[in-house]
Amino acid sequence: MLGPLLASATDSTTNSAFEQAVLRADNASDSAPGEVPASLVGAWTLVRVDNVYPDGHRVALYGPHPEGLWIIDAHGRYMMQMVRAQRTGFVANDKSKGTPEEYRAASLDSNAHYGQIRADATTFHTHIEHASFPNWDGKSGGSAYTLKGDLLTYTVAKPSSGAEEGAHGEVEWQRLP
């Protein structure tokens, strides 16, 4: 999905009220690049990644029990990876010899990116340096988030799949001890 962190691409035309609100939140921050609240620094494990469509139905992008790791350091660097827990390997046991179906599944069943993050108490802003979904390379965006105890939740205005149908993403992470 989801540029789980990529709420809105800076080169995209924003039409929906939801996307406009995300852009306003992104532009409202006065935090310096690399400024990260201590409450966000650390390692997080993935709880859920859902696309939510205008009619309210949800699609669990990486299945009912996705796995993932998000690491944020105190200097504003992050690395994130999400995968479907149950994946099928390539029959040839060789990454360069997959079938079209195997390549498609490998692409849809995982998402990884790294870059820079800054945040205040309610909004974070990311710059993705590189991503497994190449359309996100070099993109920046912002997203409102909530932190309740050790549970971090945010939305993604334009997920890597489903955005054309009006979906937005919802992502939830649990802090690791």
Backbone as ProteinMPNN parsed JSONL, in Angstrom:
{"seq_chain_A": "MLGPLLASATDSTTNSAFEQAVLRADNASDSAPGEVPASLVGAWTLVRVDNVYPDGHRVALYGPHPEGLWIIDAHGRYMMQMVRAQRTGFVANDKSKGTPEEYRAASLDSNAHYGQIRADATTFHTHIEHASFPNWDGKSGGSAYTLKGDLLTYTVAKPSSGAEEGAHGEVEWQRLP", "coords_chain_A": {"N_chain_A": [[0.846, -1.16, 0.0], [0.262, 1.668, 0.332], [1.936, 4.066, 0.723], [2.594, 4.121, 3.102], [3.473, 6.14, 4.546], [3.255, 8.113, 2.732], [1.228, 10.524, 2.279], [0.309, 12.448, 0.511], [1.374, 13.167, -2.694], [3.75, 15.562, -3.693], [3.669, 16.46, -6.279], [1.165, 16.04, -7.251], [-2.196, 16.634, -8.326], [-4.573, 17.84, -6.177], [-7.764, 16.932, -5.296], [-9.919, 15.983, -3.638], [-11.687, 16.691, -0.573], [-10.586, 15.452, 1.638], [-7.904, 15.019, 0.824], [-7.118, 17.687, 0.501], [-7.268, 18.559, 3.147], [-5.226, 17.031, 4.277], [-3.021, 18.128, 2.935], [-3.142, 20.768, 3.947], [-2.542, 20.229, 6.63], [0.049, 19.273, 6.298], [1.376, 21.548, 5.356], [1.146, 23.241, 7.51], [2.937, 22.739, 9.538], [5.661, 23.742, 11.608], [7.94, 22.516, 12.326], [11.382, 21.596, 12.36], [13.347, 20.04, 9.735], [14.014, 16.643, 10.347], [13.346, 16.76, 13.014], [12.027, 14.938, 15.546], [9.551, 13.788, 17.695], [10.261, 12.31, 20.868], [8.448, 10.351, 21.529], [7.874, 9.005, 19.189], [10.195, 7.839, 18.344], [11.949, 4.82, 17.85], [11.244, 1.281, 17.581], [8.656, -0.28, 15.732], [5.933, -2.529, 15.339], [3.877, -3.924, 12.81], [0.348, -3.701, 12.845], [-2.092, -3.43, 11.387], [-3.086, -2.826, 7.972], [-5.16, -1.185, 6.065], [-7.211, -0.486, 3.235], [-9.679, 1.916, 2.917], [-12.745, 2.386, 1.515], [-14.944, 4.719, -0.251], [-17.598, 3.839, 0.208], [-17.371, 2.692, 2.661], [-16.439, 0.071, 2.968], [-13.746, -2.164, 3.779], [-10.457, -3.2, 2.855], [-8.06, -5.465, 3.653], [-4.899, -4.95, 2.981], [-2.568, -6.512, 3.162], [-3.451, -8.912, 4.059], [-5.1, -10.606, 6.868], [-3.374, -10.662, 9.069], [-0.949, -8.894, 8.888], [2.621, -8.434, 8.576], [5.328, -6.458, 9.724], [7.868, -3.908, 10.027], [8.823, -0.867, 11.427], [11.201, 1.475, 11.794], [12.335, 4.228, 13.52], [14.662, 6.736, 13.937], [16.295, 9.025, 16.277], [17.26, 11.102, 14.815], [15.638, 11.532, 12.721], [15.578, 9.703, 10.64], [14.138, 6.982, 8.862], [13.026, 3.586, 8.359], [10.924, 1.356, 6.734], [9.017, -1.594, 6.448], [6.557, -3.708, 5.069], [4.715, -6.721, 4.901], [2.742, -9.386, 3.505], [1.705, -11.933, 5.631], [1.435, -14.654, 4.901], [2.94, -15.872, 2.201], [3.581, -16.963, -1.136], [6.273, -18.758, -2.454], [8.628, -18.429, -5.233], [8.385, -20.719, -7.865], [10.615, -21.528, -9.382], [12.61, -20.991, -7.623], [14.266, -18.821, -7.939], [14.8, -15.484, -8.153], [15.022, -14.06, -10.542], [13.662, -15.556, -12.378], [10.883, -15.659, -12.271], [7.326, -16.158, -12.763], [4.831, -14.167, -14.521], [2.618, -14.014, -12.765], [3.802, -14.646, -10.308], [5.577, -12.482, -10.005], [3.727, -10.392, -9.852], [2.306, -11.036, -7.484], [4.434, -10.87, -5.659], [4.969, -8.153, -5.788], [2.531, -6.983, -4.929], [2.26, -8.041, -2.385], [4.038, -6.889, -0.635], [5.696, -4.012, 0.76], [8.025, -1.512, 0.949], [10.03, 1.137, 2.198], [12.291, 3.927, 2.685], [13.592, 6.83, 4.358], [13.276, 10.207, 5.375], [11.851, 11.616, 8.299], [9.83, 13.941, 10.021], [8.164, 15.512, 12.741], [5.408, 16.868, 14.637], [3.336, 17.1, 17.523], [0.98, 16.059, 16.461], [1.053, 15.672, 13.695], [2.863, 14.101, 11.108], [5.581, 14.335, 8.77], [6.949, 13.2, 5.826], [9.765, 12.33, 3.794], [10.317, 10.343, 1.175], [13.031, 8.544, 0.282], [13.759, 6.23, -1.246], [11.681, 3.598, -2.539], [9.935, 0.449, -2.593], [7.816, 0.585, -4.324], [8.238, 2.228, -7.09], [7.138, 4.677, -7.92], [6.936, 6.261, -5.718], [9.46, 7.144, -5.073], [11.45, 9.783, -3.973], [9.288, 11.36, -3.176], [7.275, 13.51, -1.089], [5.248, 13.966, 1.828], [2.486, 14.447, 4.119], [0.828, 13.525, 7.17], [-1.815, 13.318, 9.481], [-1.607, 11.971, 12.746], [-2.356, 9.659, 15.421], [-1.453, 8.869, 18.695], [-1.851, 6.564, 21.045], [-1.024, 5.514, 23.995], [0.995, 2.845, 23.346], [0.201, 2.546, 20.742], [0.136, 3.499, 17.451], [-1.508, 5.29, 14.978], [-2.331, 6.171, 11.632], [-3.434, 7.901, 8.624], [-3.441, 7.427, 5.058], [-3.578, 9.372, 2.314], [-3.351, 8.834, -0.452], [-3.047, 5.796, -1.253], [-0.86, 3.137, -2.481], [-2.33, 1.412, -3.984], [-5.717, 1.341, -5.036], [-6.35, 4.052, -4.825], [-7.378, 5.291, -7.102], [-9.992, 4.465, -7.036], [-10.977, 5.92, -4.998], [-10.148, 5.219, -2.447], [-8.694, 5.513, 0.834], [-5.875, 4.992, 2.93], [-5.515, 3.22, 6.049], [-3.391, 2.816, 8.718], [-1.852, 0.959, 11.285], [0.332, 0.713, 14.014], [2.22, -0.998, 16.534], [4.165, -0.247, 19.328], [7.347, -1.689, 19.819], [8.853, -3.455, 22.555]], "CA_chain_A": [[0.0, 0.0, 0.0], [0.453, 2.748, 1.118], [3.113, 4.74, 1.1], [2.042, 4.306, 4.4], [3.781, 7.481, 4.986], [3.048, 9.09, 1.674], [-0.171, 10.926, 2.312], [-0.002, 13.142, -0.733], [2.575, 13.473, -3.463], [3.831, 16.99, -3.902], [3.442, 16.804, -7.673], [-0.161, 15.569, -7.63], [-3.316, 17.549, -8.213], [-5.398, 17.416, -5.06], [-9.147, 17.257, -5.579], [-10.875, 15.67, -2.584], [-11.586, 17.449, 0.676], [-9.66, 14.722, 2.496], [-6.543, 15.316, 0.366], [-6.848, 19.083, 0.802], [-7.02, 18.647, 4.592], [-3.883, 16.486, 4.519], [-2.054, 19.13, 2.482], [-3.127, 21.862, 4.916], [-1.8, 19.754, 7.806], [1.456, 19.187, 5.926], [1.926, 22.888, 5.213], [0.999, 23.987, 8.76], [3.971, 22.415, 10.511], [6.844, 24.581, 11.629], [9.047, 21.742, 12.884], [12.559, 21.532, 11.497], [13.618, 18.704, 9.191], [14.73, 15.758, 11.258], [12.828, 16.884, 14.366], [11.11, 13.833, 15.806], [9.253, 13.647, 19.122], [10.775, 11.076, 21.48], [7.378, 9.354, 21.559], [7.856, 8.261, 17.922], [11.484, 7.181, 18.121], [12.017, 3.428, 18.27], [10.838, 0.231, 16.641], [7.222, -0.505, 15.722], [5.502, -3.699, 14.582], [2.646, -3.647, 12.081], [-0.896, -4.289, 13.34], [-3.02, -3.546, 10.258], [-2.987, -1.915, 6.83], [-6.435, -1.312, 5.364], [-7.775, 0.539, 2.368], [-11.071, 2.202, 3.256], [-13.37, 2.933, 0.319], [-16.007, 5.687, 0.048], [-18.819, 3.199, 0.734], [-17.08, 2.199, 4.006], [-15.848, -1.267, 3.061], [-12.303, -2.202, 4.017], [-9.67, -4.282, 2.284], [-6.786, -5.65, 4.362], [-3.98, -5.053, 1.847], [-1.568, -7.57, 3.352], [-4.1, -10.002, 4.749], [-5.637, -10.335, 8.208], [-2.308, -10.549, 10.069], [0.26, -8.474, 8.183], [3.836, -8.298, 9.374], [6.125, -5.329, 9.277], [8.741, -3.234, 10.981], [9.077, 0.548, 11.155], [12.232, 1.957, 12.723], [12.521, 5.676, 13.444], [15.722, 7.14, 14.875], [16.16, 10.357, 16.851], [17.718, 12.091, 13.835], [14.639, 11.673, 11.683], [15.714, 8.702, 9.577], [13.251, 5.847, 9.1], [12.975, 2.451, 7.438], [9.651, 0.674, 6.946], [8.709, -2.716, 5.564], [5.293, -4.395, 5.326], [4.545, -7.905, 4.048], [1.675, -10.337, 3.795], [2.293, -12.995, 6.46], [1.466, -15.901, 4.131], [3.299, -15.608, 0.803], [4.005, -18.13, -1.903], [7.584, -18.582, -3.07], [8.765, -18.635, -6.673], [8.567, -22.136, -8.176], [11.987, -21.74, -9.875], [13.536, -20.678, -6.534], [15.194, -17.855, -8.511], [14.095, -14.214, -8.289], [15.064, -13.591, -11.927], [12.935, -16.488, -13.25], [9.494, -15.774, -11.842], [6.247, -16.019, -13.739], [4.123, -12.895, -14.325], [1.78, -14.099, -11.567], [4.681, -14.589, -9.135], [6.047, -11.098, -9.878], [2.593, -9.573, -9.405], [2.084, -11.323, -6.065], [5.562, -10.334, -4.892], [4.799, -6.705, -5.739], [1.354, -6.612, -4.14], [2.332, -8.589, -1.024], [5.06, -6.239, 0.183], [5.902, -2.579, 0.583], [9.156, -1.065, 1.762], [10.638, 2.418, 1.845], [13.091, 4.571, 3.721], [13.782, 8.248, 4.102], [13.352, 11.132, 6.494], [10.575, 11.94, 8.936], [9.8, 14.962, 11.069], [6.81, 15.491, 13.28], [5.043, 17.569, 15.856], [2.54, 16.207, 18.368], [-0.205, 15.534, 15.787], [1.251, 15.497, 12.257], [4.227, 13.82, 10.672], [5.907, 14.69, 7.399], [8.002, 12.296, 5.377], [10.359, 12.393, 2.463], [10.725, 8.985, 0.823], [14.194, 8.522, -0.603], [13.513, 5.126, -2.18], [10.58, 2.724, -2.145], [9.714, -0.707, -3.466], [6.914, 1.116, -5.34], [9.121, 3.283, -7.588], [6.437, 5.948, -8.082], [7.083, 7.045, -4.491], [10.837, 7.634, -4.913], [11.597, 11.232, -3.958], [8.041, 12.042, -2.827], [7.094, 14.003, 0.273], [3.849, 14.08, 2.206], [2.204, 14.592, 5.535], [-0.342, 12.815, 7.657], [-2.16, 13.423, 10.894], [-1.498, 10.684, 13.428], [-2.721, 9.597, 16.828], [-0.635, 7.973, 19.5], [-2.554, 6.233, 22.288], [-0.138, 4.549, 24.638], [1.983, 2.332, 22.402], [-0.476, 2.283, 19.475], [0.248, 4.629, 16.54], [-2.41, 5.14, 13.843], [-2.366, 7.29, 10.703], [-4.102, 7.663, 7.354], [-2.691, 7.7, 3.835], [-4.555, 9.913, 1.37], [-3.233, 8.17, -1.752], [-2.303, 4.542, -1.131], [-0.261, 2.659, -3.735], [-3.395, 0.743, -4.747], [-7.052, 1.721, -4.594], [-6.58, 5.496, -4.811], [-8.229, 5.647, -8.245], [-11.372, 4.179, -6.658], [-11.326, 6.781, -3.882], [-9.741, 4.663, -1.148], [-7.58, 6.039, 1.614], [-5.311, 3.934, 3.762], [-5.399, 3.347, 7.505], [-2.273, 1.981, 9.151], [-1.709, 0.926, 12.739], [1.588, 0.12, 14.482], [2.39, -1.199, 17.975], [5.57, -0.065, 19.724], [8.048, -2.863, 20.334], [9.516, -3.152, 23.832]], "C_chain_A": [[0.852, 1.168, 0.0], [1.879, 3.086, 1.184], [2.625, 5.142, 2.388], [2.402, 5.654, 4.901], [3.463, 8.515, 3.946], [1.583, 9.462, 1.622], [-0.568, 11.65, 1.049], [1.297, 13.477, -1.432], [2.59, 14.96, -3.771], [3.581, 17.382, -5.346], [2.057, 16.386, -8.149], [-1.176, 16.686, -7.506], [-4.232, 17.005, -7.137], [-6.828, 17.881, -5.295], [-10.063, 17.074, -4.38], [-10.646, 16.537, -1.346], [-10.6, 16.79, 1.623], [-8.216, 15.055, 2.121], [-6.17, 16.764, 0.661], [-6.552, 19.274, 2.287], [-5.632, 18.119, 4.932], [-2.83, 17.5, 4.092], [-1.987, 20.306, 3.44], [-2.347, 21.463, 6.163], [-0.315, 19.71, 7.507], [2.092, 20.572, 5.882], [1.908, 23.676, 6.517], [2.142, 23.769, 9.729], [5.134, 23.383, 10.436], [8.032, 23.83, 12.229], [10.172, 21.649, 11.864], [12.73, 20.138, 10.93], [14.416, 17.883, 10.188], [14.251, 15.837, 12.695], [11.762, 15.821, 14.589], [10.826, 13.772, 17.307], [9.776, 12.309, 19.653], [9.723, 9.974, 21.496], [7.29, 8.53, 20.281], [9.141, 7.476, 17.667], [11.448, 5.754, 18.651], [11.604, 2.483, 17.172], [9.356, -0.072, 16.846], [6.924, -1.752, 14.906], [4.113, -3.427, 13.998], [1.458, -4.398, 12.679], [-1.874, -4.497, 12.187], [-2.702, -2.498, 9.212], [-4.251, -2.131, 6.009], [-6.614, -0.178, 4.371], [-9.23, 0.681, 2.767], [-11.671, 2.946, 2.069], [-14.523, 3.858, 0.684], [-17.289, 5.068, 0.599], [-18.598, 2.574, 2.115], [-16.453, 0.821, 4.068], [-14.324, -1.167, 3.114], [-11.692, -3.401, 3.305], [-8.352, -4.325, 3.049], [-5.719, -5.945, 3.305], [-2.974, -6.186, 1.959], [-2.144, -8.72, 4.161], [-4.498, -9.644, 6.168], [-4.557, -10.152, 9.286], [-1.003, -10.142, 9.39], [1.447, -8.403, 9.141], [4.631, -7.123, 8.832], [6.924, -4.728, 10.411], [8.959, -1.813, 10.506], [10.058, 1.01, 12.22], [12.436, 3.44, 12.463], [13.632, 6.037, 14.424], [15.541, 8.598, 15.289], [16.597, 11.463, 15.889], [16.758, 12.234, 12.655], [14.811, 10.749, 10.493], [14.756, 7.558, 9.902], [13.449, 4.788, 8.025], [11.696, 1.707, 7.772], [9.517, -0.475, 5.951], [7.419, -3.369, 6.04], [5.212, -5.594, 4.392], [3.295, -8.675, 4.472], [2.316, -11.487, 4.556], [2.438, -14.306, 5.69], [1.736, -15.557, 2.67], [3.773, -16.896, 0.153], [5.342, -17.832, -2.561], [7.542, -18.783, -4.573], [9.075, -20.109, -6.92], [10.012, -22.414, -8.586], [13.037, -21.504, -8.781], [14.621, -19.695, -6.985], [14.418, -16.572, -8.797], [14.041, -13.724, -9.733], [14.261, -14.474, -12.887], [11.494, -16.71, -12.805], [8.525, -15.674, -12.998], [5.6, -14.641, -13.544], [3.253, -12.894, -13.063], [2.623, -14.009, -10.293], [5.201, -13.168, -8.924], [4.932, -10.188, -9.369], [2.348, -9.777, -7.913], [3.204, -10.741, -5.208], [5.438, -8.819, -4.743], [3.655, -6.296, -4.822], [1.44, -7.057, -2.682], [3.42, -7.963, -0.16], [5.171, -4.765, -0.173], [7.046, -2.179, 1.497], [9.604, 0.309, 1.277], [11.439, 2.962, 3.008], [13.282, 6.03, 3.346], [13.895, 9.036, 5.381], [11.948, 11.425, 7.001], [10.805, 13.067, 9.926], [8.359, 15.026, 11.547], [6.655, 16.492, 14.406], [4.145, 16.609, 16.634], [1.363, 15.551, 17.639], [-0.017, 15.201, 14.308], [2.69, 15.089, 11.985], [4.348, 14.08, 9.183], [7.07, 13.803, 6.987], [8.533, 12.714, 4.02], [10.889, 10.993, 2.187], [11.906, 9.077, -0.138], [14.018, 7.453, -1.671], [12.439, 4.211, -1.618], [10.501, 1.534, -3.091], [8.701, -0.373, -4.556], [7.618, 2.344, -5.914], [8.442, 4.636, -7.79], [6.56, 6.838, -6.852], [8.493, 7.575, -4.285], [10.848, 9.162, -4.985], [10.359, 12.013, -3.561], [8.031, 12.452, -1.356], [5.612, 14.094, 0.56], [3.703, 14.212, 3.704], [0.944, 13.855, 5.908], [-0.56, 13.107, 9.127], [-2.038, 12.03, 11.503], [-2.017, 10.806, 14.838], [-1.819, 8.577, 17.494], [-1.358, 7.794, 20.825], [-1.761, 5.133, 22.96], [0.932, 4.133, 23.651], [1.372, 1.986, 21.045], [-0.489, 3.562, 18.634], [-0.619, 4.356, 15.314], [-2.327, 6.378, 12.965], [-3.107, 6.892, 9.436], [-3.175, 8.032, 6.206], [-3.701, 8.131, 2.781], [-4.544, 9.167, 0.043], [-2.409, 6.897, -1.614], [-1.799, 4.072, -2.499], [-1.226, 1.826, -4.563], [-4.724, 1.207, -4.17], [-7.354, 3.201, -4.633], [-7.49, 5.941, -5.951], [-9.711, 5.412, -7.935], [-11.81, 4.987, -5.442], [-10.928, 6.269, -2.51], [-8.687, 5.546, -0.477], [-7.096, 4.899, 2.502], [-5.395, 4.261, 5.238], [-4.362, 2.335, 7.957], [-2.128, 2.1, 10.659], [-0.453, 0.136, 13.109], [1.581, 0.027, 16.004], [3.867, -1.045, 18.31], [6.139, -1.382, 20.25], [8.747, -2.498, 21.64], [11.008, -2.905, 23.637]], "O_chain_A": [[2.016, 1.344, -0.36], [2.784, 2.399, 1.657], [2.302, 6.287, 2.704], [1.63, 6.25, 5.652], [3.409, 9.704, 4.262], [0.786, 8.776, 0.981], [-1.687, 11.476, 0.565], [2.219, 14.015, -0.818], [1.551, 15.545, -4.077], [3.304, 18.551, -5.614], [1.806, 16.381, -9.354], [-1.027, 17.582, -6.674], [-4.625, 15.839, -7.18], [-7.081, 19.073, -5.471], [-10.909, 17.931, -4.125], [-9.548, 17.043, -1.116], [-9.861, 17.474, 2.331], [-7.397, 15.341, 2.995], [-5.031, 17.045, 1.032], [-5.681, 20.065, 2.647], [-4.938, 18.687, 5.775], [-1.851, 17.712, 4.807], [-0.897, 20.803, 3.726], [-1.578, 22.262, 6.697], [0.501, 20.067, 8.358], [3.227, 20.746, 6.326], [2.595, 24.692, 6.621], [2.302, 24.552, 10.665], [5.546, 23.798, 9.352], [9.028, 24.451, 12.6], [9.935, 21.627, 10.656], [12.316, 19.158, 11.55], [15.371, 18.369, 10.794], [14.705, 15.054, 13.529], [10.732, 15.801, 13.915], [11.759, 13.712, 18.109], [9.731, 11.297, 18.952], [10.064, 8.792, 21.477], [6.688, 7.456, 20.287], [9.155, 6.551, 16.855], [10.977, 5.506, 19.761], [11.61, 2.829, 15.991], [8.866, -0.116, 17.974], [7.581, -2.009, 13.897], [3.282, -2.775, 14.629], [1.554, -5.587, 12.982], [-2.421, -5.586, 12.017], [-2.138, -1.442, 9.501], [-4.39, -3.151, 5.334], [-6.215, 0.957, 4.634], [-9.934, -0.314, 2.937], [-11.175, 3.998, 1.665], [-15.032, 3.797, 1.803], [-17.994, 5.708, 1.378], [-19.522, 1.991, 2.683], [-15.971, 0.424, 5.129], [-13.711, -0.241, 2.583], [-12.31, -4.457, 3.17], [-7.617, -3.339, 3.088], [-5.645, -7.062, 2.793], [-2.571, -6.758, 0.946], [-1.417, -9.42, 4.866], [-4.267, -8.525, 6.624], [-4.824, -9.536, 10.317], [-0.062, -10.933, 9.318], [1.28, -8.322, 10.358], [4.606, -6.834, 7.636], [6.687, -5.003, 11.587], [9.244, -1.575, 9.332], [9.767, 0.939, 13.414], [12.679, 3.856, 11.331], [13.56, 5.689, 15.603], [14.724, 9.316, 14.712], [16.325, 12.638, 16.135], [17.034, 12.969, 11.707], [14.234, 10.998, 9.434], [14.578, 7.202, 11.067], [13.965, 5.058, 6.94], [11.405, 1.452, 8.94], [9.858, -0.346, 4.775], [7.205, -3.562, 7.237], [5.594, -5.502, 3.226], [2.859, -8.62, 5.622], [3.376, -11.969, 4.156], [3.453, -14.992, 5.815], [0.87, -15.017, 1.982], [4.296, -17.793, 0.813], [5.521, -16.771, -3.16], [6.543, -19.251, -5.12], [9.937, -20.682, -6.254], [10.58, -23.429, -8.183], [14.218, -21.784, -8.985], [15.745, -19.726, -6.485], [13.481, -16.578, -9.595], [13.092, -13.035, -10.107], [14.186, -14.176, -14.079], [10.952, -17.807, -12.944], [8.858, -15.173, -14.072], [5.804, -14.011, -12.506], [3.165, -11.879, -12.372], [2.217, -13.377, -9.318], [5.26, -12.695, -7.788], [5.177, -9.309, -8.542], [2.2, -8.811, -7.165], [2.942, -10.18, -4.144], [5.764, -8.266, -3.692], [3.796, -5.367, -4.027], [0.752, -6.495, -1.83], [3.698, -8.454, 0.934], [4.788, -4.337, -1.262], [7.028, -2.48, 2.69], [9.559, 0.599, 0.081], [11.294, 2.529, 4.151], [13.154, 6.417, 2.185], [14.522, 8.602, 6.348], [10.987, 11.474, 6.232], [11.843, 13.135, 10.583], [7.441, 14.634, 10.826], [7.626, 16.907, 15.038], [4.205, 15.401, 16.405], [0.8, 14.58, 18.144], [-0.855, 14.512, 13.726], [3.624, 15.654, 12.555], [3.367, 14.051, 8.439], [8.054, 13.672, 7.715], [7.85, 13.354, 3.221], [11.792, 10.513, 2.872], [11.786, 9.623, -1.235], [14.118, 7.738, -2.864], [12.294, 4.061, -0.405], [10.941, 1.603, -4.239], [8.726, -0.994, -5.618], [7.599, 3.403, -5.287], [9.129, 5.657, -7.825], [6.315, 8.042, -6.932], [8.704, 8.393, -3.389], [10.325, 9.756, -5.928], [10.384, 13.243, -3.607], [8.678, 11.838, -0.508], [4.807, 14.278, -0.353], [4.671, 14.102, 4.456], [0.092, 13.59, 5.06], [0.384, 13.139, 9.917], [-2.332, 11.03, 10.848], [-2.11, 11.902, 15.39], [-1.475, 7.55, 16.908], [-1.469, 8.724, 21.623], [-1.814, 3.972, 22.555], [1.695, 4.97, 23.169], [1.958, 1.219, 20.281], [-1.05, 4.578, 19.044], [-0.484, 3.311, 14.679], [-2.26, 7.5, 13.469], [-3.375, 5.715, 9.198], [-2.254, 8.834, 6.357], [-4.575, 7.354, 2.397], [-5.6, 8.894, -0.526], [-1.198, 6.917, -1.836], [-2.255, 4.55, -3.538], [-0.96, 1.562, -5.735], [-4.844, 1.438, -2.967], [-8.514, 3.587, -4.488], [-8.286, 6.865, -5.785], [-10.58, 6.076, -8.5], [-12.897, 4.764, -4.911], [-11.339, 6.841, -1.5], [-7.903, 6.226, -1.139], [-7.838, 3.958, 2.783], [-5.352, 5.426, 5.633], [-4.441, 1.153, 7.625], [-2.26, 3.181, 11.234], [-0.208, -0.954, 12.592], [1.001, 0.877, 16.68], [4.723, -1.641, 17.655], [5.493, -2.091, 21.022], [9.184, -1.361, 21.814], [11.721, -2.638, 24.604]]}, "name": "protein", "num_of_chains": 1, "seq": "MLGPLLASATDSTTNSAFEQAVLRADNASDSAPGEVPASLVGAWTLVRVDNVYPDGHRVALYGPHPEGLWIIDAHGRYMMQMVRAQRTGFVANDKSKGTPEEYRAASLDSNAHYGQIRADATTFHTHIEHASFPNWDGKSGGSAYTLKGDLLTYTVAKPSSGAEEGAHGEVEWQRLP"}
